[in-house]
């Protein structure tokens, strides 16, 4: 008998590695999952020096180290057009991920990681979220279309400037010589 979860999400393959996907409809405003892990204090040098991509800053002093395996919220990827957001509660030292749109089963759950994270980690490699991928795809298609227009324009100009291959009249001792398959223009017809 298969084990079913009562949770509305599952970890699965995403474009960027692993991601968190909805398994049931999630209504806008619903609290989906809690982002959790050990709380780090920036005033303690050993804790302030910890570096990993799962750190979630609550405020200038407190940070959640979300690298623990049980923290499934760490699999939620960034999106510039997210369907969820982080609900940060510094006094409680908690972070919840909440739906800001209705999320359908199979949709990847994502939220905006913020400007600092984006500049430090995502911008150098390029954002891989759906909205940025669609934007890049559209820009590439527009660039291809523009290159094709320029190429066609250049080819048209080249054909206008190229000499035509029509037979030119040759003159032999001041008289026009006809085409190879016919007679010279204006020459009398000879009948035998």
mmCIF file with all atom_site columns, C-alpha atoms in Angstrom:
data_model
loop_
_atom_site.group_PDB
_atom_site.id
_atom_site.type_symbol
_atom_site.label_atom_id
_atom_site.label_alt_id
_atom_site.label_comp_id
_atom_site.label_asym_id
_atom_site.label_entity_id
_atom_site.label_seq_id
_atom_site.pdbx_PDB_ins_code
_atom_site.Cartn_x
_atom_site.Cartn_y
_atom_site.Cartn_z
_atom_site.occupancy
_atom_site.B_iso_or_equiv
_atom_site.pdbx_formal_charge
_atom_site.auth_seq_id
_atom_site.auth_comp_id
_atom_site.auth_asym_id
_atom_site.auth_atom_id
_atom_site.pdbx_PDB_model_num
ATOM 1   C CA . UNK A 1 1   ? 0.000  0.000  0.000    1.00 0.00 ? 1   UNK A CA 1
ATOM 2   C CA . UNK A 1 2   ? 1.543  3.359  -1.023   1.00 0.00 ? 2   UNK A CA 1
ATOM 3   C CA . UNK A 1 3   ? 2.327  5.866  1.669    1.00 0.00 ? 3   UNK A CA 1
ATOM 4   C CA . UNK A 1 4   ? 0.458  9.112  1.061    1.00 0.00 ? 4   UNK A CA 1
ATOM 5   C CA . UNK A 1 5   ? 1.293  12.382 2.666    1.00 0.00 ? 5   UNK A CA 1
ATOM 6   C CA . UNK A 1 6   ? -1.233 14.825 4.002    1.00 0.00 ? 6   UNK A CA 1
ATOM 7   C CA . UNK A 1 7   ? 1.180  17.629 3.093    1.00 0.00 ? 7   UNK A CA 1
ATOM 8   C CA . UNK A 1 8   ? 0.229  19.713 0.026    1.00 0.00 ? 8   UNK A CA 1
ATOM 9   C CA . UNK A 1 9   ? 3.760  19.535 -1.415   1.00 0.00 ? 9   UNK A CA 1
ATOM 10  C CA . UNK A 1 10  ? 6.586  17.210 -2.428   1.00 0.00 ? 10  UNK A CA 1
ATOM 11  C CA . UNK A 1 11  ? 10.238 17.568 -3.391   1.00 0.00 ? 11  UNK A CA 1
ATOM 12  C CA . UNK A 1 12  ? 10.874 16.925 -7.086   1.00 0.00 ? 12  UNK A CA 1
ATOM 13  C CA . UNK A 1 13  ? 13.151 17.655 -10.052  1.00 0.00 ? 13  UNK A CA 1
ATOM 14  C CA . UNK A 1 14  ? 13.202 21.255 -11.208  1.00 0.00 ? 14  UNK A CA 1
ATOM 15  C CA . UNK A 1 15  ? 15.083 23.161 -13.943  1.00 0.00 ? 15  UNK A CA 1
ATOM 16  C CA . UNK A 1 16  ? 17.508 24.341 -11.291  1.00 0.00 ? 16  UNK A CA 1
ATOM 17  C CA . UNK A 1 17  ? 17.967 21.032 -9.459   1.00 0.00 ? 17  UNK A CA 1
ATOM 18  C CA . UNK A 1 18  ? 15.416 20.153 -6.810   1.00 0.00 ? 18  UNK A CA 1
ATOM 19  C CA . UNK A 1 19  ? 12.271 22.112 -6.086   1.00 0.00 ? 19  UNK A CA 1
ATOM 20  C CA . UNK A 1 20  ? 9.114  21.989 -4.005   1.00 0.00 ? 20  UNK A CA 1
ATOM 21  C CA . UNK A 1 21  ? 5.930  21.174 -5.945   1.00 0.00 ? 21  UNK A CA 1
ATOM 22  C CA . UNK A 1 22  ? 2.261  21.341 -4.995   1.00 0.00 ? 22  UNK A CA 1
ATOM 23  C CA . UNK A 1 23  ? 0.472  17.984 -4.737   1.00 0.00 ? 23  UNK A CA 1
ATOM 24  C CA . UNK A 1 24  ? -2.911 19.492 -3.872   1.00 0.00 ? 24  UNK A CA 1
ATOM 25  C CA . UNK A 1 25  ? -4.560 22.828 -4.682   1.00 0.00 ? 25  UNK A CA 1
ATOM 26  C CA . UNK A 1 26  ? -3.233 25.561 -2.383   1.00 0.00 ? 26  UNK A CA 1
ATOM 27  C CA . UNK A 1 27  ? -5.424 28.639 -1.958   1.00 0.00 ? 27  UNK A CA 1
ATOM 28  C CA . UNK A 1 28  ? -4.069 32.164 -1.934   1.00 0.00 ? 28  UNK A CA 1
ATOM 29  C CA . UNK A 1 29  ? -3.156 33.237 1.612    1.00 0.00 ? 29  UNK A CA 1
ATOM 30  C CA . UNK A 1 30  ? -2.541 29.677 2.855    1.00 0.00 ? 30  UNK A CA 1
ATOM 31  C CA . UNK A 1 31  ? 0.538  29.055 5.001    1.00 0.00 ? 31  UNK A CA 1
ATOM 32  C CA . UNK A 1 32  ? 2.362  26.304 3.093    1.00 0.00 ? 32  UNK A CA 1
ATOM 33  C CA . UNK A 1 33  ? 5.477  25.413 5.093    1.00 0.00 ? 33  UNK A CA 1
ATOM 34  C CA . UNK A 1 34  ? 7.804  26.716 7.788    1.00 0.00 ? 34  UNK A CA 1
ATOM 35  C CA . UNK A 1 35  ? 11.445 27.511 6.969    1.00 0.00 ? 35  UNK A CA 1
ATOM 36  C CA . UNK A 1 36  ? 13.408 26.246 9.964    1.00 0.00 ? 36  UNK A CA 1
ATOM 37  C CA . UNK A 1 37  ? 16.806 25.286 11.303   1.00 0.00 ? 37  UNK A CA 1
ATOM 38  C CA . UNK A 1 38  ? 19.271 26.361 13.987   1.00 0.00 ? 38  UNK A CA 1
ATOM 39  C CA . UNK A 1 39  ? 19.130 30.051 14.876   1.00 0.00 ? 39  UNK A CA 1
ATOM 40  C CA . UNK A 1 40  ? 22.481 31.807 14.398   1.00 0.00 ? 40  UNK A CA 1
ATOM 41  C CA . UNK A 1 41  ? 23.524 34.936 16.286   1.00 0.00 ? 41  UNK A CA 1
ATOM 42  C CA . UNK A 1 42  ? 25.689 37.332 14.253   1.00 0.00 ? 42  UNK A CA 1
ATOM 43  C CA . UNK A 1 43  ? 27.343 38.574 17.483   1.00 0.00 ? 43  UNK A CA 1
ATOM 44  C CA . UNK A 1 44  ? 29.016 35.164 17.932   1.00 0.00 ? 44  UNK A CA 1
ATOM 45  C CA . UNK A 1 45  ? 31.976 35.041 15.496   1.00 0.00 ? 45  UNK A CA 1
ATOM 46  C CA . UNK A 1 46  ? 31.793 31.260 14.849   1.00 0.00 ? 46  UNK A CA 1
ATOM 47  C CA . UNK A 1 47  ? 28.111 31.535 13.931   1.00 0.00 ? 47  UNK A CA 1
ATOM 48  C CA . UNK A 1 48  ? 28.584 34.707 11.879   1.00 0.00 ? 48  UNK A CA 1
ATOM 49  C CA . UNK A 1 49  ? 31.230 32.991 9.735    1.00 0.00 ? 49  UNK A CA 1
ATOM 50  C CA . UNK A 1 50  ? 28.960 30.121 8.658    1.00 0.00 ? 50  UNK A CA 1
ATOM 51  C CA . UNK A 1 51  ? 28.403 30.280 4.901    1.00 0.00 ? 51  UNK A CA 1
ATOM 52  C CA . UNK A 1 52  ? 25.878 28.257 2.929    1.00 0.00 ? 52  UNK A CA 1
ATOM 53  C CA . UNK A 1 53  ? 23.136 29.076 0.471    1.00 0.00 ? 53  UNK A CA 1
ATOM 54  C CA . UNK A 1 54  ? 20.358 28.136 2.910    1.00 0.00 ? 54  UNK A CA 1
ATOM 55  C CA . UNK A 1 55  ? 20.844 31.012 5.351    1.00 0.00 ? 55  UNK A CA 1
ATOM 56  C CA . UNK A 1 56  ? 17.666 33.020 5.866    1.00 0.00 ? 56  UNK A CA 1
ATOM 57  C CA . UNK A 1 57  ? 18.273 36.348 7.569    1.00 0.00 ? 57  UNK A CA 1
ATOM 58  C CA . UNK A 1 58  ? 15.561 37.363 10.029   1.00 0.00 ? 58  UNK A CA 1
ATOM 59  C CA . UNK A 1 59  ? 17.146 40.714 10.888   1.00 0.00 ? 59  UNK A CA 1
ATOM 60  C CA . UNK A 1 60  ? 20.630 42.191 11.436   1.00 0.00 ? 60  UNK A CA 1
ATOM 61  C CA . UNK A 1 61  ? 21.281 39.841 14.351   1.00 0.00 ? 61  UNK A CA 1
ATOM 62  C CA . UNK A 1 62  ? 19.384 36.583 13.819   1.00 0.00 ? 62  UNK A CA 1
ATOM 63  C CA . UNK A 1 63  ? 19.679 34.152 10.892   1.00 0.00 ? 63  UNK A CA 1
ATOM 64  C CA . UNK A 1 64  ? 18.140 30.731 10.302   1.00 0.00 ? 64  UNK A CA 1
ATOM 65  C CA . UNK A 1 65  ? 20.526 28.058 9.018    1.00 0.00 ? 65  UNK A CA 1
ATOM 66  C CA . UNK A 1 66  ? 18.103 26.122 6.830    1.00 0.00 ? 66  UNK A CA 1
ATOM 67  C CA . UNK A 1 67  ? 20.635 23.536 5.656    1.00 0.00 ? 67  UNK A CA 1
ATOM 68  C CA . UNK A 1 68  ? 19.185 20.780 7.890    1.00 0.00 ? 68  UNK A CA 1
ATOM 69  C CA . UNK A 1 69  ? 17.751 17.876 5.861    1.00 0.00 ? 69  UNK A CA 1
ATOM 70  C CA . UNK A 1 70  ? 14.314 18.017 7.508    1.00 0.00 ? 70  UNK A CA 1
ATOM 71  C CA . UNK A 1 71  ? 13.825 21.629 6.316    1.00 0.00 ? 71  UNK A CA 1
ATOM 72  C CA . UNK A 1 72  ? 11.955 20.920 3.075    1.00 0.00 ? 72  UNK A CA 1
ATOM 73  C CA . UNK A 1 73  ? 11.332 24.662 2.615    1.00 0.00 ? 73  UNK A CA 1
ATOM 74  C CA . UNK A 1 74  ? 14.990 24.961 1.562    1.00 0.00 ? 74  UNK A CA 1
ATOM 75  C CA . UNK A 1 75  ? 14.001 23.350 -1.762   1.00 0.00 ? 75  UNK A CA 1
ATOM 76  C CA . UNK A 1 76  ? 11.746 26.261 -2.699   1.00 0.00 ? 76  UNK A CA 1
ATOM 77  C CA . UNK A 1 77  ? 13.411 28.041 -5.608   1.00 0.00 ? 77  UNK A CA 1
ATOM 78  C CA . UNK A 1 78  ? 13.575 31.713 -6.492   1.00 0.00 ? 78  UNK A CA 1
ATOM 79  C CA . UNK A 1 79  ? 11.229 33.309 -9.005   1.00 0.00 ? 79  UNK A CA 1
ATOM 80  C CA . UNK A 1 80  ? 10.965 36.903 -10.180  1.00 0.00 ? 80  UNK A CA 1
ATOM 81  C CA . UNK A 1 81  ? 7.210  36.253 -10.527  1.00 0.00 ? 81  UNK A CA 1
ATOM 82  C CA . UNK A 1 82  ? 6.539  34.057 -7.495   1.00 0.00 ? 82  UNK A CA 1
ATOM 83  C CA . UNK A 1 83  ? 3.401  32.288 -6.352   1.00 0.00 ? 83  UNK A CA 1
ATOM 84  C CA . UNK A 1 84  ? 4.423  32.453 -2.663   1.00 0.00 ? 84  UNK A CA 1
ATOM 85  C CA . UNK A 1 85  ? 6.207  34.806 -0.276   1.00 0.00 ? 85  UNK A CA 1
ATOM 86  C CA . UNK A 1 86  ? 8.115  34.599 2.967    1.00 0.00 ? 86  UNK A CA 1
ATOM 87  C CA . UNK A 1 87  ? 6.311  35.713 6.108    1.00 0.00 ? 87  UNK A CA 1
ATOM 88  C CA . UNK A 1 88  ? 9.234  36.687 8.361    1.00 0.00 ? 88  UNK A CA 1
ATOM 89  C CA . UNK A 1 89  ? 8.589  36.946 12.101   1.00 0.00 ? 89  UNK A CA 1
ATOM 90  C CA . UNK A 1 90  ? 11.864 38.128 13.722   1.00 0.00 ? 90  UNK A CA 1
ATOM 91  C CA . UNK A 1 91  ? 10.501 38.289 17.294   1.00 0.00 ? 91  UNK A CA 1
ATOM 92  C CA . UNK A 1 92  ? 9.320  34.689 17.105   1.00 0.00 ? 92  UNK A CA 1
ATOM 93  C CA . UNK A 1 93  ? 12.446 33.786 15.089   1.00 0.00 ? 93  UNK A CA 1
ATOM 94  C CA . UNK A 1 94  ? 10.261 32.022 12.522   1.00 0.00 ? 94  UNK A CA 1
ATOM 95  C CA . UNK A 1 95  ? 9.670  32.185 8.787    1.00 0.00 ? 95  UNK A CA 1
ATOM 96  C CA . UNK A 1 96  ? 6.612  30.808 7.026    1.00 0.00 ? 96  UNK A CA 1
ATOM 97  C CA . UNK A 1 97  ? 6.099  30.482 3.295    1.00 0.00 ? 97  UNK A CA 1
ATOM 98  C CA . UNK A 1 98  ? 2.628  31.633 2.294    1.00 0.00 ? 98  UNK A CA 1
ATOM 99  C CA . UNK A 1 99  ? 0.791  31.410 -1.062   1.00 0.00 ? 99  UNK A CA 1
ATOM 100 C CA . UNK A 1 100 ? 0.155  34.764 -2.757   1.00 0.00 ? 100 UNK A CA 1
ATOM 101 C CA . UNK A 1 101 ? -1.697 33.123 -5.664   1.00 0.00 ? 101 UNK A CA 1
ATOM 102 C CA . UNK A 1 102 ? -3.773 30.000 -6.052   1.00 0.00 ? 102 UNK A CA 1
ATOM 103 C CA . UNK A 1 103 ? -1.334 27.157 -6.710   1.00 0.00 ? 103 UNK A CA 1
ATOM 104 C CA . UNK A 1 104 ? -2.439 24.121 -8.695   1.00 0.00 ? 104 UNK A CA 1
ATOM 105 C CA . UNK A 1 105 ? -1.169 20.536 -8.223   1.00 0.00 ? 105 UNK A CA 1
ATOM 106 C CA . UNK A 1 106 ? 2.077  20.082 -10.157  1.00 0.00 ? 106 UNK A CA 1
ATOM 107 C CA . UNK A 1 107 ? 3.042  23.785 -9.965   1.00 0.00 ? 107 UNK A CA 1
ATOM 108 C CA . UNK A 1 108 ? 6.443  24.551 -8.499   1.00 0.00 ? 108 UNK A CA 1
ATOM 109 C CA . UNK A 1 109 ? 6.234  26.619 -5.317   1.00 0.00 ? 109 UNK A CA 1
ATOM 110 C CA . UNK A 1 110 ? 8.591  29.606 -5.448   1.00 0.00 ? 110 UNK A CA 1
ATOM 111 C CA . UNK A 1 111 ? 9.225  32.996 -3.875   1.00 0.00 ? 111 UNK A CA 1
ATOM 112 C CA . UNK A 1 112 ? 11.442 36.015 -4.493   1.00 0.00 ? 112 UNK A CA 1
ATOM 113 C CA . UNK A 1 113 ? 14.726 35.643 -2.578   1.00 0.00 ? 113 UNK A CA 1
ATOM 114 C CA . UNK A 1 114 ? 15.278 39.401 -2.458   1.00 0.00 ? 114 UNK A CA 1
ATOM 115 C CA . UNK A 1 115 ? 17.698 41.862 -4.024   1.00 0.00 ? 115 UNK A CA 1
ATOM 116 C CA . UNK A 1 116 ? 20.808 41.023 -1.976   1.00 0.00 ? 116 UNK A CA 1
ATOM 117 C CA . UNK A 1 117 ? 20.626 37.276 -2.675   1.00 0.00 ? 117 UNK A CA 1
ATOM 118 C CA . UNK A 1 118 ? 19.776 37.921 -6.322   1.00 0.00 ? 118 UNK A CA 1
ATOM 119 C CA . UNK A 1 119 ? 22.805 40.199 -6.838   1.00 0.00 ? 119 UNK A CA 1
ATOM 120 C CA . UNK A 1 120 ? 25.185 37.891 -4.967   1.00 0.00 ? 120 UNK A CA 1
ATOM 121 C CA . UNK A 1 121 ? 24.150 34.486 -6.332   1.00 0.00 ? 121 UNK A CA 1
ATOM 122 C CA . UNK A 1 122 ? 21.675 34.636 -9.214   1.00 0.00 ? 122 UNK A CA 1
ATOM 123 C CA . UNK A 1 123 ? 22.658 37.613 -11.353  1.00 0.00 ? 123 UNK A CA 1
ATOM 124 C CA . UNK A 1 124 ? 26.196 36.341 -12.129  1.00 0.00 ? 124 UNK A CA 1
ATOM 125 C CA . UNK A 1 125 ? 24.839 33.057 -13.551  1.00 0.00 ? 125 UNK A CA 1
ATOM 126 C CA . UNK A 1 126 ? 21.509 34.383 -14.810  1.00 0.00 ? 126 UNK A CA 1
ATOM 127 C CA . UNK A 1 127 ? 18.144 33.807 -13.181  1.00 0.00 ? 127 UNK A CA 1
ATOM 128 C CA . UNK A 1 128 ? 16.581 30.480 -14.231  1.00 0.00 ? 128 UNK A CA 1
ATOM 129 C CA . UNK A 1 129 ? 13.003 31.192 -13.145  1.00 0.00 ? 129 UNK A CA 1
ATOM 130 C CA . UNK A 1 130 ? 10.199 30.723 -15.703  1.00 0.00 ? 130 UNK A CA 1
ATOM 131 C CA . UNK A 1 131 ? 9.568  34.443 -16.188  1.00 0.00 ? 131 UNK A CA 1
ATOM 132 C CA . UNK A 1 132 ? 13.262 35.184 -16.868  1.00 0.00 ? 132 UNK A CA 1
ATOM 133 C CA . UNK A 1 133 ? 13.576 32.132 -19.151  1.00 0.00 ? 133 UNK A CA 1
ATOM 134 C CA . UNK A 1 134 ? 10.521 33.288 -21.135  1.00 0.00 ? 134 UNK A CA 1
ATOM 135 C CA . UNK A 1 135 ? 11.942 36.809 -21.317  1.00 0.00 ? 135 UNK A CA 1
ATOM 136 C CA . UNK A 1 136 ? 15.316 35.507 -22.590  1.00 0.00 ? 136 UNK A CA 1
ATOM 137 C CA . UNK A 1 137 ? 13.574 33.216 -25.087  1.00 0.00 ? 137 UNK A CA 1
ATOM 138 C CA . UNK A 1 138 ? 11.515 36.155 -26.399  1.00 0.00 ? 138 UNK A CA 1
ATOM 139 C CA . UNK A 1 139 ? 14.638 38.357 -26.671  1.00 0.00 ? 139 UNK A CA 1
ATOM 140 C CA . UNK A 1 140 ? 16.507 35.602 -28.556  1.00 0.00 ? 140 UNK A CA 1
ATOM 141 C CA . UNK A 1 141 ? 13.572 35.187 -30.975  1.00 0.00 ? 141 UNK A CA 1
ATOM 142 C CA . UNK A 1 142 ? 13.428 38.964 -31.535  1.00 0.00 ? 142 UNK A CA 1
ATOM 143 C CA . UNK A 1 143 ? 17.194 39.067 -32.132  1.00 0.00 ? 143 UNK A CA 1
ATOM 144 C CA . UNK A 1 144 ? 16.927 36.194 -34.663  1.00 0.00 ? 144 UNK A CA 1
ATOM 145 C CA . UNK A 1 145 ? 14.072 37.967 -36.450  1.00 0.00 ? 145 UNK A CA 1
ATOM 146 C CA . UNK A 1 146 ? 16.082 41.217 -36.559  1.00 0.00 ? 146 UNK A CA 1
ATOM 147 C CA . UNK A 1 147 ? 19.146 39.399 -37.952  1.00 0.00 ? 147 UNK A CA 1
ATOM 148 C CA . UNK A 1 148 ? 16.944 37.756 -40.598  1.00 0.00 ? 148 UNK A CA 1
ATOM 149 C CA . UNK A 1 149 ? 15.482 41.168 -41.572  1.00 0.00 ? 149 UNK A CA 1
ATOM 150 C CA . UNK A 1 150 ? 18.965 42.692 -41.859  1.00 0.00 ? 150 UNK A CA 1
ATOM 151 C CA . UNK A 1 151 ? 20.195 39.733 -43.926  1.00 0.00 ? 151 UNK A CA 1
ATOM 152 C CA . UNK A 1 152 ? 17.184 39.952 -46.272  1.00 0.00 ? 152 UNK A CA 1
ATOM 153 C CA . UNK A 1 153 ? 17.662 43.720 -46.629  1.00 0.00 ? 153 UNK A CA 1
ATOM 154 C CA . UNK A 1 154 ? 21.370 43.236 -47.417  1.00 0.00 ? 154 UNK A CA 1
ATOM 155 C CA . UNK A 1 155 ? 20.563 40.555 -50.006  1.00 0.00 ? 155 UNK A CA 1
ATOM 156 C CA . UNK A 1 156 ? 17.965 42.810 -51.687  1.00 0.00 ? 156 UNK A CA 1
ATOM 157 C CA . UNK A 1 157 ? 20.474 45.656 -51.902  1.00 0.00 ? 157 UNK A CA 1
ATOM 158 C CA . UNK A 1 158 ? 23.110 43.304 -53.320  1.00 0.00 ? 158 UNK A CA 1
ATOM 159 C CA . UNK A 1 159 ? 20.769 42.048 -56.070  1.00 0.00 ? 159 UNK A CA 1
ATOM 160 C CA . UNK A 1 160 ? 19.836 45.624 -57.065  1.00 0.00 ? 160 UNK A CA 1
ATOM 161 C CA . UNK A 1 161 ? 23.486 46.627 -57.393  1.00 0.00 ? 161 UNK A CA 1
ATOM 162 C CA . UNK A 1 162 ? 24.599 43.472 -59.240  1.00 0.00 ? 162 UNK A CA 1
ATOM 163 C CA . UNK A 1 163 ? 24.892 43.783 -63.067  1.00 0.00 ? 163 UNK A CA 1
ATOM 164 C CA . UNK A 1 164 ? 22.094 42.080 -64.941  1.00 0.00 ? 164 UNK A CA 1
ATOM 165 C CA . UNK A 1 165 ? 22.940 39.093 -67.077  1.00 0.00 ? 165 UNK A CA 1
ATOM 166 C CA . UNK A 1 166 ? 20.853 40.158 -70.064  1.00 0.00 ? 166 UNK A CA 1
ATOM 167 C CA . UNK A 1 167 ? 22.571 39.953 -73.411  1.00 0.00 ? 167 UNK A CA 1
ATOM 168 C CA . UNK A 1 168 ? 24.115 43.241 -74.358  1.00 0.00 ? 168 UNK A CA 1
ATOM 169 C CA . UNK A 1 169 ? 24.278 44.350 -77.924  1.00 0.00 ? 169 UNK A CA 1
ATOM 170 C CA . UNK A 1 170 ? 27.690 43.894 -79.397  1.00 0.00 ? 170 UNK A CA 1
ATOM 171 C CA . UNK A 1 171 ? 28.779 46.055 -82.220  1.00 0.00 ? 171 UNK A CA 1
ATOM 172 C CA . UNK A 1 172 ? 30.858 44.768 -85.081  1.00 0.00 ? 172 UNK A CA 1
ATOM 173 C CA . UNK A 1 173 ? 32.182 47.485 -87.339  1.00 0.00 ? 173 UNK A CA 1
ATOM 174 C CA . UNK A 1 174 ? 29.443 49.830 -86.126  1.00 0.00 ? 174 UNK A CA 1
ATOM 175 C CA . UNK A 1 175 ? 26.614 47.383 -86.804  1.00 0.00 ? 175 UNK A CA 1
ATOM 176 C CA . UNK A 1 176 ? 24.616 45.714 -84.060  1.00 0.00 ? 176 UNK A CA 1
ATOM 177 C CA . UNK A 1 177 ? 25.059 41.977 -83.852  1.00 0.00 ? 177 UNK A CA 1
ATOM 178 C CA . UNK A 1 178 ? 21.956 40.003 -82.919  1.00 0.00 ? 178 UNK A CA 1
ATOM 179 C CA . UNK A 1 179 ? 21.272 37.611 -80.161  1.00 0.00 ? 179 UNK A CA 1
ATOM 180 C CA . UNK A 1 180 ? 22.677 34.115 -80.537  1.00 0.00 ? 180 UNK A CA 1
ATOM 181 C CA . UNK A 1 181 ? 19.233 32.627 -81.116  1.00 0.00 ? 181 UNK A CA 1
ATOM 182 C CA . UNK A 1 182 ? 17.729 35.354 -83.249  1.00 0.00 ? 182 UNK A CA 1
ATOM 183 C CA . UNK A 1 183 ? 18.451 38.237 -85.499  1.00 0.00 ? 183 UNK A CA 1
ATOM 184 C CA . UNK A 1 184 ? 19.776 41.668 -84.816  1.00 0.00 ? 184 UNK A CA 1
ATOM 185 C CA . UNK A 1 185 ? 17.209 44.294 -84.032  1.00 0.00 ? 185 UNK A CA 1
ATOM 186 C CA . UNK A 1 186 ? 16.305 46.394 -86.926  1.00 0.00 ? 186 UNK A CA 1
ATOM 187 C CA . UNK A 1 187 ? 18.042 44.207 -89.495  1.00 0.00 ? 187 UNK A CA 1
ATOM 188 C CA . UNK A 1 188 ? 16.081 43.256 -92.563  1.00 0.00 ? 188 UNK A CA 1
ATOM 189 C CA . UNK A 1 189 ? 14.721 39.780 -92.964  1.00 0.00 ? 189 UNK A CA 1
ATOM 190 C CA . UNK A 1 190 ? 16.218 37.861 -95.734  1.00 0.00 ? 190 UNK A CA 1
ATOM 191 C CA . UNK A 1 191 ? 14.026 35.542 -97.701  1.00 0.00 ? 191 UNK A CA 1
ATOM 192 C CA . UNK A 1 192 ? 15.404 32.947 -100.085 1.00 0.00 ? 192 UNK A CA 1
#
